[in-house]
Amino acid sequence: MTTARLHPSEIYERLSAFPKAELAQLPTPIHPLANFGRDIGASGIWIKRDDLTGLEGGGNKTRKLEYLVGDALQQGADMLVTAGAIQSNHTRQTAAAAARHGLRCGLLHLGWTEDAGPTYRTTGNILLSSLMGAELFVDNEVRPIEDQSPLITLVEQLKSRGNKPYLIPNGASLHPLGGLGYVGCAAEIVMQCRERGMRFDHVVHCTGSSSTQAGLLAGFAAMGETIEVIGIADDDETDIKTDRVYKLANGTLAAMKLDCEVSMDTVKIFAFDETRYGKSDSKTYDVIRQFARAEGLVVDPVYEGKAARGLVELVSRGRIAPNSNVLLMHLGGSPAVHAYAASFDPVDMIPLTQ
Ligand SMILES: *Cc1c(COP(=O)(O)O)cnc(C)c1O
């Protein structure tokens, strides 16, 4: 990997060249996960609470949206438009960002994922987006994820209606500014390590539309940090993701005019849950329950449960040494748990005996 050696404050300086809409409450905390670590046989597991980025429900899209909404405002847009699955956290965070900045919001929901139960289309993220005033659209056709044509159709319709929409791609990733938020997060992690006199050997997180992983890799490269970033896939498209992370990371470095690169061999993506997007196997549901009971924190079956499951597998297979320092990123997503209620064991209440 070619690396620069910027100080975290120089990263923030570079980022300040881009227009930014204030949305996030930063820095998000880091703290040890001593109980879960003990349960899985690893002594140095920490968590970064990017579920606490601010905006309704929190999560990783808040950091990315600061730059995209900043650009939208500068361009004079009056509406944010984006797409995602019915239980997308990204669409819900976009609805929140739009409300915060007085913009309208149009959300195109892609109805191809199998409904996880009777409340899939009425609770969780979609309910929150509706409450925050977004206009909700749905496309029930089955299409490849990269097919942006329904979103472009929607944008055209909104324009002819008189709106000035700003198009945000799925997950706020495939956009020239999509990686900036997690470059800032990389600088934040390095600062938090320096304050504590520690370093992480690995960062483990769920990877989907890929700009979280791309931004982290770009940021660490720019600071000359050799922390290994391990993405745990949310679906079965590992090869597509690897290529996307690589391109997004280097595109982000170029946008920041940083003379360094992320090499292909540092892009690491693992898939441990053999199921598809929006589906988890029983082992992942077991880890979700184990994690919740150990730490009082809930991870969802679409993204963060897979990250926690991946961490368990990496430790048990010896890919991560039991004494290494690991930062597990919590990227949000707990509102989806409600929409997936039917996938969990039924809630059992014990009748009170007098
Ligand atoms: C979007 C999302 C991810 C994946 O992040 P990408 O940047 O799209 O790879 C992971 N976890 C949660 C909760 C998300 O909402």
PDB file of C-alpha atoms and ligand atoms in Angstrom, residues 59-61 64 88-90 92-93 171 173 205-213 234 300 303-304 331-334, ligand 1:
ATOM      1  CA  GLY A  59     -26.127   4.649  12.085  1.00  0.00           C
ATOM      2  CA  ASN A  60     -23.396   4.978   9.500  1.00  0.00           C
ATOM      3  CA  LYS A  61     -25.357   6.895   6.846  1.00  0.00           C
ATOM      4  CA  LYS A  64     -21.891  10.076   4.737  1.00  0.00           C
ATOM      5  CA  SER A  88     -33.314   0.242   4.628  1.00  0.00           C
ATOM      6  CA  ASN A  89     -31.614   2.221   7.381  1.00  0.00           C
ATOM      7  CA  HIS A  90     -30.186   4.492   4.711  1.00  0.00           C
ATOM      8  CA  ARG A  92     -34.687   6.326   7.097  1.00  0.00           C
ATOM      9  CA  GLN A  93     -31.549   8.359   7.805  1.00  0.00           C
ATOM     10  CA  GLY A 171     -26.369   3.511   0.717  1.00  0.00           C
ATOM     11  CA  SER A 173     -21.937   5.091  -1.653  1.00  0.00           C
ATOM     12  CA  HIS A 205     -17.598  -4.151  10.308  1.00  0.00           C
ATOM     13  CA  CYS A 206     -20.474  -5.113   8.074  1.00  0.00           C
ATOM     14  CA  THR A 207     -20.026  -4.081   4.445  1.00  0.00           C
ATOM     15  CA  GLY A 208     -22.895  -3.454   2.041  1.00  0.00           C
ATOM     16  CA  SER A 209     -22.892  -0.634  -0.494  1.00  0.00           C
ATOM     17  CA  SER A 210     -19.219  -0.322   0.498  1.00  0.00           C
ATOM     18  CA  SER A 211     -18.348   3.324   1.205  1.00  0.00           C
ATOM     19  CA  THR A 212     -17.891   2.631   4.926  1.00  0.00           C
ATOM     20  CA  GLN A 213     -15.097   0.180   4.182  1.00  0.00           C
ATOM     21  CA  ASP A 234     -24.299  -8.441   4.038  1.00  0.00           C
ATOM     22  CA  ASP A 300     -30.035  -6.546  13.550  1.00  0.00           C
ATOM     23  CA  TYR A 303     -26.224  -6.090   8.845  1.00  0.00           C
ATOM     24  CA  GLU A 304     -24.795  -5.866  12.318  1.00  0.00           C
ATOM     25  CA  LEU A 331     -23.159   0.845  12.300  1.00  0.00           C
ATOM     26  CA  GLY A 332     -26.759   1.125  13.558  1.00  0.00           C
ATOM     27  CA  GLY A 333     -29.762  -0.732  12.204  1.00  0.00           C
ATOM     28  CA  SER A 334     -31.633  -1.757  15.346  1.00  0.00           C
TER      29      SER A 334
HETATM   30  C1  LIG B   1     -25.771   0.636   5.345  1.00  0.00           C
HETATM   31  C2  LIG B   1     -25.424  -0.181   6.524  1.00  0.00           C
HETATM   32  C3  LIG B   1     -24.264  -0.985   6.548  1.00  0.00           C
HETATM   33  C4  LIG B   1     -23.354  -1.128   5.363  1.00  0.00           C
HETATM   34  O1  LIG B   1     -22.614   0.046   5.134  1.00  0.00           O
HETATM   35  P1  LIG B   1     -22.109   0.377   3.665  1.00  0.00           P
HETATM   36  O2  LIG B   1     -21.383   1.639   3.761  1.00  0.00           O
HETATM   37  O3  LIG B   1     -23.337   0.434   2.811  1.00  0.00           O
HETATM   38  O4  LIG B   1     -21.231  -0.763   3.239  1.00  0.00           O
HETATM   39  C5  LIG B   1     -23.971  -1.696   7.696  1.00  0.00           C
HETATM   40  N1  LIG B   1     -24.778  -1.632   8.770  1.00  0.00           N
HETATM   41  C6  LIG B   1     -25.902  -0.879   8.782  1.00  0.00           C
HETATM   42  C7  LIG B   1     -26.746  -0.873  10.011  1.00  0.00           C
HETATM   43  C8  LIG B   1     -26.261  -0.124   7.669  1.00  0.00           C
HETATM   44  O5  LIG B   1     -27.381   0.611   7.694  1.00  0.00           O
END
